[in-house]
Structure formats: C-alpha cells, structure tokens
Tab-separated table of C-alpha atoms in Angstrom:
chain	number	residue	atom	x	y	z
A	340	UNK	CA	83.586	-176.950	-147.910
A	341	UNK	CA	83.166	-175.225	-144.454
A	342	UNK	CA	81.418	-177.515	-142.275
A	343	UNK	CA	80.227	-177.247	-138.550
A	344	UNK	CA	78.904	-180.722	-136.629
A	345	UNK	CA	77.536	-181.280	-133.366
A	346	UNK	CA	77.715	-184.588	-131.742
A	347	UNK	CA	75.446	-185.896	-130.075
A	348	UNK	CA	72.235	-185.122	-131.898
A	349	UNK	CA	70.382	-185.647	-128.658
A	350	UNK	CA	71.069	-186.104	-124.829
A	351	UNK	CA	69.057	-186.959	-121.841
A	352	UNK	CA	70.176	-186.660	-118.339
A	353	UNK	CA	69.413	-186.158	-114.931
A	354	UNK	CA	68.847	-182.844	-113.129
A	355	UNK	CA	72.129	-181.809	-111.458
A	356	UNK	CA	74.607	-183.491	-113.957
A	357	UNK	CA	77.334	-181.611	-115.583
A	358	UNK	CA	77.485	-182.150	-118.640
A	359	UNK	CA	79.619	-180.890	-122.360
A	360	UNK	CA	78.493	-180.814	-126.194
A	361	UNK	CA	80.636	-180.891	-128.932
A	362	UNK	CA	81.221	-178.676	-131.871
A	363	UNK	CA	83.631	-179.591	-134.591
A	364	UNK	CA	84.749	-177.183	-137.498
A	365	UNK	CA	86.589	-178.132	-140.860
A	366	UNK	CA	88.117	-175.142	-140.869
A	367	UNK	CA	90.788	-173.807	-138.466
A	368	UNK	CA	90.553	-170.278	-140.246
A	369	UNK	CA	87.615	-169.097	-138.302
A	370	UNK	CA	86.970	-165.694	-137.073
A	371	UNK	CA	84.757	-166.314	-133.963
A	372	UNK	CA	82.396	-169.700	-132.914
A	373	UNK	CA	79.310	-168.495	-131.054
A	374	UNK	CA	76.921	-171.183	-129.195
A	375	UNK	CA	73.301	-170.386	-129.249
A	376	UNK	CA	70.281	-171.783	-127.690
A	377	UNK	CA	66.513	-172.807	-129.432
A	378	UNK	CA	63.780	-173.606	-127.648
A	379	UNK	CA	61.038	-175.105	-129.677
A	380	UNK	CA	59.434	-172.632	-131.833
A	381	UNK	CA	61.472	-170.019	-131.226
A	382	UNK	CA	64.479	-167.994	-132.389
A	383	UNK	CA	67.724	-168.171	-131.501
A	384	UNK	CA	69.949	-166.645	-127.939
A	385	UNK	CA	73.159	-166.293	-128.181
A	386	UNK	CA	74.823	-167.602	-125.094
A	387	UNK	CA	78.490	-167.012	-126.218
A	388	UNK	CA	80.700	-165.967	-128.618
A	389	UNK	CA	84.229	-167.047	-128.659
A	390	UNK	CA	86.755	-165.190	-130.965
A	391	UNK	CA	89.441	-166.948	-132.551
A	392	UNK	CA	92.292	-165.597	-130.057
A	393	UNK	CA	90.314	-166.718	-126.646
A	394	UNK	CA	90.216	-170.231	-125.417
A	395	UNK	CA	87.233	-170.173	-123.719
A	396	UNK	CA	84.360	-167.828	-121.964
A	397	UNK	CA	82.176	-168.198	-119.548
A	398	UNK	CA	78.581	-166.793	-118.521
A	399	UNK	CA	77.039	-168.305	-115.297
A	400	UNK	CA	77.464	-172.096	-115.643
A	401	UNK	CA	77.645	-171.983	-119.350
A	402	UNK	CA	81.583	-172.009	-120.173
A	403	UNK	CA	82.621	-172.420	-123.736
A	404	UNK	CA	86.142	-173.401	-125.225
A	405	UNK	CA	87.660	-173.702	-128.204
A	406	UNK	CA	90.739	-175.004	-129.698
A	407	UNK	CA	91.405	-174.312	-133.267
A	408	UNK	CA	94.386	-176.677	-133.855
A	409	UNK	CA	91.974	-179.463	-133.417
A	410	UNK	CA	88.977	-177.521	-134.773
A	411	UNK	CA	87.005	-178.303	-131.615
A	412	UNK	CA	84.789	-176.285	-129.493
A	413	UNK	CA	82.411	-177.778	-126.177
A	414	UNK	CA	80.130	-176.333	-124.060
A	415	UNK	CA	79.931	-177.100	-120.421
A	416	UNK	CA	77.043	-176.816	-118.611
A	417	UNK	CA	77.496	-177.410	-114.997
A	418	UNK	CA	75.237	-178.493	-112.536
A	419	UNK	CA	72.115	-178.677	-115.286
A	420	UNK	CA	68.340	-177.564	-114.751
A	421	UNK	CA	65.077	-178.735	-116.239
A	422	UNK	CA	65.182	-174.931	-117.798
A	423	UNK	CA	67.867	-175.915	-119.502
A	424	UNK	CA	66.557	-178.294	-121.673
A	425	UNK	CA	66.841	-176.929	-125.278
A	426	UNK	CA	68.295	-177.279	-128.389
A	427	UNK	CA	72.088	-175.927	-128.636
A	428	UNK	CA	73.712	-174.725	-131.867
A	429	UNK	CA	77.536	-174.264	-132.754
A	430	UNK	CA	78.064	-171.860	-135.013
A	431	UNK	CA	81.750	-170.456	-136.856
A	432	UNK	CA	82.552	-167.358	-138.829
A	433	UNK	CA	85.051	-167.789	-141.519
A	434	UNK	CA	87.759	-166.025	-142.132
A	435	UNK	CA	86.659	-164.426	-145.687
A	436	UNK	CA	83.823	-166.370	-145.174
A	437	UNK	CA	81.948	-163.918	-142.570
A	438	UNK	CA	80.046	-162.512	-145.341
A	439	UNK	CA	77.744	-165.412	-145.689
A	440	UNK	CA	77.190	-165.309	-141.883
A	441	UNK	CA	77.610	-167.991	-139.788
A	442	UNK	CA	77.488	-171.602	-140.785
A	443	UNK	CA	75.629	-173.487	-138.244
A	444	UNK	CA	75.551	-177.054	-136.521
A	445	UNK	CA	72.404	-179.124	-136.612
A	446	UNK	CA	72.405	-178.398	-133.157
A	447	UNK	CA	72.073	-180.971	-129.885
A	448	UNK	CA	68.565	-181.670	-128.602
A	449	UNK	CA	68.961	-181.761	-124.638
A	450	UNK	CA	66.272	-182.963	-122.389
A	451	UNK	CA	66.953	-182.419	-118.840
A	452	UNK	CA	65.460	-184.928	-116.761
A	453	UNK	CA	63.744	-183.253	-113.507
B	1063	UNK	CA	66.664	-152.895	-125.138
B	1064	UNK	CA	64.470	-154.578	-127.932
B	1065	UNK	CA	65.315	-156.933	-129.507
B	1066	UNK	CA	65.326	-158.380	-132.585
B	1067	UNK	CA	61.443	-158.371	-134.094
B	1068	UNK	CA	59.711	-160.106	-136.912
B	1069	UNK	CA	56.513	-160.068	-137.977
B	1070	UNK	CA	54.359	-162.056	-138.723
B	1071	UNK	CA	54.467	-164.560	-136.587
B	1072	UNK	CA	52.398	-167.248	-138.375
B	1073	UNK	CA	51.669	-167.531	-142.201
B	1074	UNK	CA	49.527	-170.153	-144.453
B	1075	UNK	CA	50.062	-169.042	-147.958
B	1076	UNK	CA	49.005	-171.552	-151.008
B	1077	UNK	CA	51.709	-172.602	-154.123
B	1078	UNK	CA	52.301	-170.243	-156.528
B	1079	UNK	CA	51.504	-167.285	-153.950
B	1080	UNK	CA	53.963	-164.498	-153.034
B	1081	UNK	CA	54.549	-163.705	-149.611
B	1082	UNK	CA	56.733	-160.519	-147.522
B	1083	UNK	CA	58.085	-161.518	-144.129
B	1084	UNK	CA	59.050	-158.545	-141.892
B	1085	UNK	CA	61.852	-157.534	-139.656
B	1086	UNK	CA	63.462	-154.871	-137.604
B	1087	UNK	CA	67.135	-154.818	-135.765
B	1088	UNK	CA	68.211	-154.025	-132.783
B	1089	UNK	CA	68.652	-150.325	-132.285
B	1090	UNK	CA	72.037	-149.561	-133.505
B	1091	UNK	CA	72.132	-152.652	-135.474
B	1092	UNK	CA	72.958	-151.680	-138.991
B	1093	UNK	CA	73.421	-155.417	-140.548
B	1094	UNK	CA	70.316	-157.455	-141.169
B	1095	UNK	CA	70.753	-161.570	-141.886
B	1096	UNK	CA	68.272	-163.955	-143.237
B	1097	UNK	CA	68.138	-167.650	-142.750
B	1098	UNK	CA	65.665	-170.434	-143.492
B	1099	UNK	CA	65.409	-173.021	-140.565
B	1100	UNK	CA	63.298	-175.979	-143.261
B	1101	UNK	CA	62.980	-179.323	-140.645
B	1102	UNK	CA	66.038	-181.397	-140.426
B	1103	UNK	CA	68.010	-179.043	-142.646
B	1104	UNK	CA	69.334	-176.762	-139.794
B	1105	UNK	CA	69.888	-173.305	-140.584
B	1106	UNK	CA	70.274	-172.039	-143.950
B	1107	UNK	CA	71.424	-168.743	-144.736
B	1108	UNK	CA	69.675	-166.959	-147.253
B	1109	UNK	CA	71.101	-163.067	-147.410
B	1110	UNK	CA	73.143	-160.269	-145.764
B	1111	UNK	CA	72.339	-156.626	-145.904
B	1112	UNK	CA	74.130	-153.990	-144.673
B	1113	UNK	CA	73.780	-150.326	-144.524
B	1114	UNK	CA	71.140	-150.879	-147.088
B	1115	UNK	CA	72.909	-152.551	-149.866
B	1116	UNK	CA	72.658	-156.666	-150.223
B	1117	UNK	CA	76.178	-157.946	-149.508
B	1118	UNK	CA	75.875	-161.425	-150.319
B	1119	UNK	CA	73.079	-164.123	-150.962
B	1120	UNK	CA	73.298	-168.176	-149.829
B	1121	UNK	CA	72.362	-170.599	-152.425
B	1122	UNK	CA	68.769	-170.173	-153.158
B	1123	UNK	CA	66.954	-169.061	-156.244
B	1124	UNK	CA	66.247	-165.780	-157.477
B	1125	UNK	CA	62.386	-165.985	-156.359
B	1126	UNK	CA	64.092	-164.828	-152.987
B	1127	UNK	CA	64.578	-161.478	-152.617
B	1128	UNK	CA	64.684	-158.649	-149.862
B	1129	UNK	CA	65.835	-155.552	-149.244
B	1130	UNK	CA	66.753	-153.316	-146.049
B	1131	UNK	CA	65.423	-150.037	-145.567
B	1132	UNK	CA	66.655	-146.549	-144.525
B	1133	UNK	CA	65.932	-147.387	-140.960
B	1134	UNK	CA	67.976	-150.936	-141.258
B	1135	UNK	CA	64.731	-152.681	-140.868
B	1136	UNK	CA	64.469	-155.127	-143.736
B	1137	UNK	CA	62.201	-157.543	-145.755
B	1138	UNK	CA	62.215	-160.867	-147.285
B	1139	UNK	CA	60.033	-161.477	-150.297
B	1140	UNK	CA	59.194	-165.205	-151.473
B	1141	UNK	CA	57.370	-165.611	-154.380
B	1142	UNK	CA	55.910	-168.294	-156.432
B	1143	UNK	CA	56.133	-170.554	-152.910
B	1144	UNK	CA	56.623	-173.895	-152.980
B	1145	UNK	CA	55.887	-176.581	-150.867
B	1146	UNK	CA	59.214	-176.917	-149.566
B	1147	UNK	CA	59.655	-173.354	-148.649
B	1148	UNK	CA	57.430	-174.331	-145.843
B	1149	UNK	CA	59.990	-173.185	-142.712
B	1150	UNK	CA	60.966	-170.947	-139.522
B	1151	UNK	CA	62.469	-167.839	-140.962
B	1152	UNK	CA	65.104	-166.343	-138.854
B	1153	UNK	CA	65.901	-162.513	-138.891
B	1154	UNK	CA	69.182	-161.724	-137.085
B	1155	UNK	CA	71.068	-158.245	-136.297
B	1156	UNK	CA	74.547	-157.482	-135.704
B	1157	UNK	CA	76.331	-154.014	-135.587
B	1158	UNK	CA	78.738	-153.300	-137.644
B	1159	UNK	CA	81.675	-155.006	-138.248
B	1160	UNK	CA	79.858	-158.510	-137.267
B	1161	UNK	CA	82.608	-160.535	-137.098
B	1162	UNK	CA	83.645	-159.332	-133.890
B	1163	UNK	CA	80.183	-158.886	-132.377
B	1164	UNK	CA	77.176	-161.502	-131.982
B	1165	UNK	CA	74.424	-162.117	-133.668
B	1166	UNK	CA	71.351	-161.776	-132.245
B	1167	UNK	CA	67.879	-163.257	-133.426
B	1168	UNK	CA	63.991	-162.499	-133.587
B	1169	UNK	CA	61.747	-165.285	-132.573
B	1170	UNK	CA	60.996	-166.016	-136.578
B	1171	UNK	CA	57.864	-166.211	-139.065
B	1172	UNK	CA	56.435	-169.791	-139.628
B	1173	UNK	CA	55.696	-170.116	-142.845
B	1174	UNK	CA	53.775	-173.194	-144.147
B	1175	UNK	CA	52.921	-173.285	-147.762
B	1176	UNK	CA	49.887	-175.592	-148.854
C-alpha cells in the first residue's frame, strides 16, 4: 500500500528560525512529490512540485528536496515568519498510480512564534 | 488568472438528504479531482474526471457521484448523507497530462450533516 507520512505532526518555533519537515514515501516509484500549504479553513497552495528526476527546487525561502532511494523528501524553510504558520502537506504521484491523484500526508501543523 | 472556484462555501444539510457541491477549473484546466478532507483523516480522494469522462473513483460508496461538464467545470453529488460525510470538500484542477503539472485547489465547501 502507497503510503505518504509527515513527521512531526506539529512544530512550534521562534520567528527567524530555519527550520525542515519531513515527508516519507513507501514507494520509490513515484512520478512527482508536491508540498502544499493549508491554512485553517481553507484549500490547498501548492508551493512546489518536485518530479522524480530533480533533487530539489526552490521558491523564495521555501526549498524542497527529495531523494527517492531513501523515499524521503523535506522542506526547508529558512529564516521563518509568523505568516508562515500553517499546515504543510507532502504529497506523491505514483507511477501507475497518478490516476487516483495524489496520496497525501496528514500534514505538519506549524505555529510560528512572533 | 482565476483560480480554482467552488461553490458553496458553507452547507447544513440533515441525514438522509442529497446534496450537489460545485466547481470550476482553472482556465485551460481540463482535469477536475475530488477529495474529502473528514477531521483527522487527511485528504481522501474521492474521483478524477477528465475531458468529461470519470477516470477513476477512491474508495467510497456509490451514493457519491459527479460528473464534469462540457466546459470542464464539474459536480459532486452526495446523497442519502450521513453523519460522517460531514467534511471540507476539495476541488482541484490540473491540465492535462497531470503528472507532470501541479495541482491546484479551490478554497472547498464545508459540509456538515446533522
């Protein structure tokens, strides 16, 4: 079964800290692993989408890798904001399993402490 | 560019009740994806159209239904509701081809069923 998890569940830190979340896949035959942001209530923004040839991408302090050998992805967020607080959700297209969409983390809860 | 829309925004529908939950892509967009966001299940995808035919369904019963019109916008009908169909609905878009582009997402329907 194709699984995505996030770890942690939540974080809390100060303004200005840099800071990663994990994403782990059970699958190394993914298409593409796209991180996405919820802020309560809301839909989802897609921040970035990594395929399955690129090790990483970045927009603005968001950078994203992912390495499928260990079936890991993280998201860096450098230097965070309160604005930033959110929840943040992993998500992986499978290789003949792109037809059922994505298959999604639970997602991290981050609270960014002004 | 607009993005992804859903309407309505809110809904309080009773058991046994049938209910239509609206959406329209992304100009462009020609596939339309449906997931159920329940709390503390995550994200659970509930069907795929594209080009106006449904291309695959997650694992929910047959008293969900949709379809996607002419125009790519699409619907999602629920009926007989149950309590535990009480959730965010998520409408997402993608072009063509969607394993190599991102989704994108509306802002959702809140259903609660009483």
């Amino acid at each position: 079964k194709q699984e995505v998890t996030q770890i942690p569940a939540a974080l809390s830190v100060p303004e200005g800290e840099n800071l990663v979340l994990n994403c782990s896949f059970t699958d190394s035959a993914i298409y593409n692993l796209q991180w996405f942001r919820q802020d309560p209530g809301k839909g989802l923004t897609s921040l970035l989408l990594i395929q399955s040839s690129q090790r990483e991408q970045t927009s603005g302090r968001l950078n994203a890798s992912l390495d499928k050998s260990s079936g890991r992805s993280t998201l860096y967020i450098a230097a965070s904001q309160p604005g930033d607080s959110a929840t943040y959700l992993c998500a992986a297209t499978y290789s003949g399993g792109g037809a059922d969409g994505l298959t999604f983390g639970k997602g991290t809860h981050l609270i960014i402490q002004p | 560019e607009a993005g992804v829309t859903q309407s309505p925004t809110h809904l309080i529908k009773t058991r046994g009740q049938q209910v239509t939950l609206r959406c329209s892509p992304i100009s462009g967009h020609t596939s339309v994806y449906w997931y159920q966001q329940a709390l503390g299940l995550g994200l659970q995808f509930l069907l795929w159209y594209d080009e106006g035919e449904e291309r695959n369904r997650g694992n929910f019963p047959p008293r969900f239904s949709g379809r996607q019109f002419p125009n790519y916008s699409s619907e999602l009908n629920v009926n007989a509701l149950e309590l535990e169909d009480s959730a965010l609905y998520l409408c997402a878009s993608s072009l063509a081809g969607r394993v190599y582009s991102p989704l994108h997402f509306g802002n959702g329907t809140r259903l609660t069923v009483t």
